[in-house]
Amino acid sequence: MIRFAHGFHFPWRSLDRLRAACRALARAAARPGSPPLPPGRPEQGRLSWLALLGAVFGLGLAVATGVYLARERDDMLRNAGRETRNTALVLASWVESGLRAIEVFEAATVAWIGSQGIDTPEKFRARLSGQAVHDNLVARVAGLPRVRTLFFVDAEGQYVAGTGAWPPPLLDVSDRDYFAALRDDPSRERFLGGPLRALTDGRWVAHISRRISAPDGSLLGVVAASIDLVDFDDLFENLALGLNSSVTLSRQDGLMLARYPGPDAHIGTRFEPSEALRRILSAGPGGTLHVRSPVDGILRVAGVWTVKAYPLIVVVSRAESEVLAPWRRLAGRLGLGLLLVEGMILGGVLLTRRLAMARARVREARLREYQAALDAVFGNSTAALNEVELPSGRFLRVNHRYCEMTGRTEAELCQGLTPADVVHPQDRQEIMRQWRAAIAAGRHWDTELRYLRPDGTVVWGRISLAISARDEQGRPTRGLTVVQDITELRATAERLRHNKALLRLGMQIGKIGTYRRDIVAGSYECGPEMRALHGLPTGDAPLSDAAWLDTLLPEDRERLRDEIREALARRLPEAAFHYRVRHPVDGTVRHIEARARYEYDAQGQPLRSAGAAIDVTASREAEARIAHLARHDVLTGLPNRMLFGERLDEALARAKRGQGFALLLADLDGFKEVNDTLGHPVGDALLREVTARLRAELRETDTLARLGGDEFAVIQSSVDQPQAATAVARRMVEVIGMPFDLDGRQVRIGTSIGIVLAPADGLDRERLVKAADMALYRAKEEGRNCWRFFEPEMDARMQQRRALENELRRAVAGQEFELFYQPIVDTASRRVNGLEALLRWRHPERGLLRPAAFLPLAEDIRLIARIGEWVLARACADATTWPDVPKVAVNLSPAQFAHRGLVDAVTAALEASGLDPGRLELEITEAAILQETEATLVTLRRLRALGVRIALDDFGTGRSLLNLLRHFTFDKVKIDRCLTCDLRRACEGNAMAILRAMTGLCTDLGMTATAEGVETEEQVRLLSRERCAEMQGRLFGEPCPAGEVPGLLQRLAVVDGTATG
C-alpha cells in the first residue's frame, strides 16, 4: 500500500487483483473464433427477420442506386453551373478591370481639363482642338490596350479632337446614345453605349463616355473611349469551354454586345431577360440557371455574373446534353450491376439464416455467463470501470466511480459519448491514436491520460484496456477499461520534479557544488557542480581523500587537512573552510568556500559529512581590485598618496636604523597649458608617457608615486647621497624635457624637482614633505626645469610666499587693485588712438606694486581669472567716461586666455558697462597661444564675433606664430620694447631689418603695427620711416590713474596741436 500526502492512500494490491480478474473475464468471454454475443431478443426472432432483411436490403439497394443516380445528375448539373458561374466571375473581373482603367483615365482627363481653366464651350473647342492635345492623347492611350480610340466631343456633339487621324474629321455624334444620354440627363456622369459599327473598318465597338461640366454645371463636352468588341470574342475563343459552349457579354437591359461563338447578326439585338435571370440580378452579383438559349434554342446550364459598377452581365453556358453525357454512361453500368447484386443478396440471405439458427443456442448460453460476471464486477468494484462498443468506442456501461472521475452522469455517458469526449483536448489526438492501434491489434493497452470535467477541473488516470468480446472473425466488439485516479500522485511528482529542477538551476547559477564524504571509508561522492568547480571529469565514481586533496593548490592542502582534523577533534556539527583550486583546463585559480555538516556515532567518532561549496573567485578578485584601487592611481597605476605615505613611513623606519634615502618631489612645467589647450585626453596620455619614462630611469627598489595632478614623488633608498639623488634628478629632467609624440602632436614640457635627504633633513614625514615642497618651489622660482636641494633658509622664503598668498586673497576680496592708463598715439599725427589699461596693486604696507610682483603668484593659486574679470569690468566702465578715446586695451594673461569662461567674462563686462565692443581691444601675448590648436582658434573667433579688437602682444619675443597668422588675422600686432629700446644701434645691425620685416608683414596682412617702449624722438623718426602706425612709451606719458586721464589727454592734445600746426 502506498500512502500520499493529506492522509490519502490507495489500495494498489486490491486494484491489481481487480484488473487481473477483469482481464481473465475478458479472455474467457472473448476467445478467438467464439460466436459474437447476441443482443437481448431471442435468436429465433432475429432469424425470422433475416429473410425480410435481405429483401428490404435488395429493395433498398435499388432505391439507393436510383437516389444515387439522381444525386449524380443533380451534382453534374450543379458542378457545371458552378464552373460556368466561376468562369463568368473571372471574365466579369477582367471586363471590370479594363473598364475601370478606362474610367480612371477619363476621370483624370476631366480633372486635367478643369485644372486648365477651361470653363466655356469656346475655350473647350479652342484649347482641345490643337495637335498637341492630339499627340498627348495618342501617347497616353498607348498604355490602354483595350481602347481603340479616345476623343473629345463638344456640347453640340461635334468631334473636337481624338487619337484618330490628324487633322480631325468633321463628325456629328449628337445622335449617338453615348452622347445623347449625357446631354439629356445632367445628373449622369458616365454612360456605356450600345454596339456600333466602326466607320473605318466596320468592326463592332462600344463606347464609354464621361461628362465634362463647367463650374456652373452646364455641359462643356464629352470624353469618350471606343472598345473593340472583337477583343472579347478572341478572349472567349481562347477559353476552350467545350462543345456547344458559349460566352455572352450583354447589358443588363438585354442588349447583346459580344458572343462567342457568333453569329454577328445578334450583336446589338436586345433579348428580353427571363424571369430567372431577373431574380438572379435582383438577389446578388451572380448565379446559375437552366434556360433555353434564345439564340440557338439549345437547353443550357448557364453561369451569370454582373460586372461591378457597370450595367453589364457575363453569361457562360454549356449545353445540358453535353453536361449529362457521362451520367448516362454511369447509369447504364449501375443498372446492370444492380441486377447481379440483387441475385447474390437473395442467395446469401438464405444461407446466412440457416447458419445463424445453428449457432444461436451457444451464444445465448455464453451471453448469460458473461453478463452475470460483468454485473458482479460493475456492481461491487470501488475502481472506475467502463465498457465500450468497438470499434466505435461508444460507452455501453459505466460505474459510479467512473462517473465521479469524468464529472458526468451514467445517462450522459451512455447516450452516444466515447472516450474521446471525456479525454483532455490536448491529449485527445495521441490517446485516440494509441487506442485505435490497440483495438486494431486486439491487444491489451495501458497508459496515463487526463480527463477534463465539465467544470474545468483536470483528473489524471492510469487506464488498462482489455478486449472483452469478439465477433466470429475474432475482431474486437467490446472493451473493458479499469481506471485508477492518479491525480494526487502526479501533482506530488510534479512538485518534486519542479523543486529538484529549481534547486539544480540555483546551484548552476550560483556555482554551488554538493558532496558527501564517507569519513570511515575515506571517499568523496561529488555532484556535477562540485566536479565542475574542481575541474574533475564528469561521472558518479567516488573519489578518495587523497584524490580530492590533489585538486587543491599545494600550499592549501596541509592547512585544509589540519582545519578538518581540528573540527572533527572538537566534534563540531558544522564547519566552514576556504581553499583554492587550479582548473586543469584553463589553468585559472579559483577561490572556493565550503561548509560541511558532520555526523558522529554514539561514541563521538565521525562517520560521514555532507556539504556545499561555492565559487567566490569573482568576489575575492573584486576585493583585491578595490584594495589595489584604494592605494594606486587609476590613470598611471602608480602608488597614490596613501601608499606613498606608507612607503615613506617604511623608509623613515629604515632611516632610523641607519639606511638613508632621498625624497624627490617633481612638478611638470607646462602641463597645465597642454591640458587646457589640447584637452584632458591628451593630458592623460602625457601623464602616462611621463610615468613610463620615469619608471625606466628608476630601480625596482625605488618608489615612484603620483600624488595628484602633475605632481610626482620618488623615494630613493639605500643610496650614496647626495650624488645619487643628483644623478636621478638630472635623468628625470632630461627624459621629461625630450619631445612627446601624442597622436601626431609634438609636445614639450619640463619638470622642476625638490630634493630632501633623510636623516640629514629630518625623520618626520610631514617635515620632510614640506621641505621637499619648499625645494621644489625654489626650483620653479629659479627658472624651472631644474632641481634644488632643500636649504634651511627656504623655510623663511616659503613663509613669505604664504603670507603674500593670504594678502593677495584679501586684496581680491577687498578690491585693492587699481588701473593705470598709458596712451597709444598715432605715429603720423600724434593723436591719441587709445589707452592701455595697466594693473597695479595698492598694497597697504608695501605701496604700489607692479604686476610682475604678484601676477605669477596669482596664476599659481588660481586667482588670475577673478582678477582678470575685475580688470575687464573696470576698464570697460572707465572707457565709457572718455567718449573721445577711440579704444581701451586690456592685457590677457596666458592663464586667463586658457580659462573656459573668458568669452562669457568679456560679454558680461560689455553688457554691464554699455561700452561699444569696437572700443575694446584685447591684447594676447605669444605665450598665451603657445599651442596652435583648434581650441585656440575657436576662442579667438568667438571673441572676434563679439565685435572686439584683438591684438597680438610682445610679438617677436617667443617662437614663431606665422602658421597661426595663416588661420587668424589679428587687428593689431604690438612690437615688443626689446626691438625698439635702441633703434640707433639697430640701424647698424640686423634688428632694423627684422623691424622692417615685421611692419611690412603687418601692412600686407592689414594689421596695425604698434611699437612699445618709445622714449626718444629718434625712435619716432625711425618708426615713422618703417611705416609703424602707432607708438606707445614714456615719450607720450607715464601710466596714470583713471582720474588723471582727462589731464593727460589735454596735454597730449596740446602737443598734437603744436605738432600739426
PDB file of C-alpha atoms in Angstrom, residues 4 9-10 384 405 447-451 458-463 482-494:
ATOM      1  CA  PHE A   4       0.100  10.002  -0.084  1.00  0.00           C
ATOM      2  CA  HIS A   9      -3.809   6.128   0.448  1.00  0.00           C
ATOM      3  CA  PHE A  10      -4.613   3.860  -2.475  1.00  0.00           C
ATOM      4  CA  ALA A 384     -13.579   3.250 -12.105  1.00  0.00           C
ATOM      5  CA  MET A 405     -13.801  10.891 -12.296  1.00  0.00           C
ATOM      6  CA  THR A 447      -1.360   4.308 -20.447  1.00  0.00           C
ATOM      7  CA  GLU A 448      -1.827   7.525 -18.468  1.00  0.00           C
ATOM      8  CA  LEU A 449      -4.125  10.337 -19.562  1.00  0.00           C
ATOM      9  CA  ARG A 450      -6.060  13.382 -18.397  1.00  0.00           C
ATOM     10  CA  TYR A 451      -9.838  13.727 -18.108  1.00  0.00           C
ATOM     11  CA  VAL A 458      -8.489  18.017 -14.662  1.00  0.00           C
ATOM     12  CA  VAL A 459      -8.198  14.453 -13.326  1.00  0.00           C
ATOM     13  CA  TRP A 460      -5.245  12.195 -14.122  1.00  0.00           C
ATOM     14  CA  GLY A 461      -5.970   8.470 -14.671  1.00  0.00           C
ATOM     15  CA  ARG A 462      -3.960   5.333 -15.372  1.00  0.00           C
ATOM     16  CA  ILE A 463      -6.120   3.153 -17.640  1.00  0.00           C
ATOM     17  CA  VAL A 482     -10.171  -0.154 -15.495  1.00  0.00           C
ATOM     18  CA  VAL A 483      -9.134   3.415 -14.480  1.00  0.00           C
ATOM     19  CA  GLN A 484      -7.031   4.425 -11.456  1.00  0.00           C
ATOM     20  CA  ASP A 485      -7.167   8.024 -10.191  1.00  0.00           C
ATOM     21  CA  ILE A 486      -3.500   9.220 -10.008  1.00  0.00           C
ATOM     22  CA  THR A 487      -4.177  12.979  -9.827  1.00  0.00           C
ATOM     23  CA  GLU A 488      -2.614  13.432  -6.385  1.00  0.00           C
ATOM     24  CA  LEU A 489       0.302  11.188  -7.264  1.00  0.00           C
ATOM     25  CA  ARG A 490       1.034  13.218 -10.415  1.00  0.00           C
ATOM     26  CA  ALA A 491       0.789  16.512  -8.513  1.00  0.00           C
ATOM     27  CA  THR A 492       3.239  15.254  -5.899  1.00  0.00           C
ATOM     28  CA  ALA A 493       5.647  14.004  -8.554  1.00  0.00           C
ATOM     29  CA  GLU A 494       5.397  17.297 -10.480  1.00  0.00           C
TER      30      GLU A 494
END
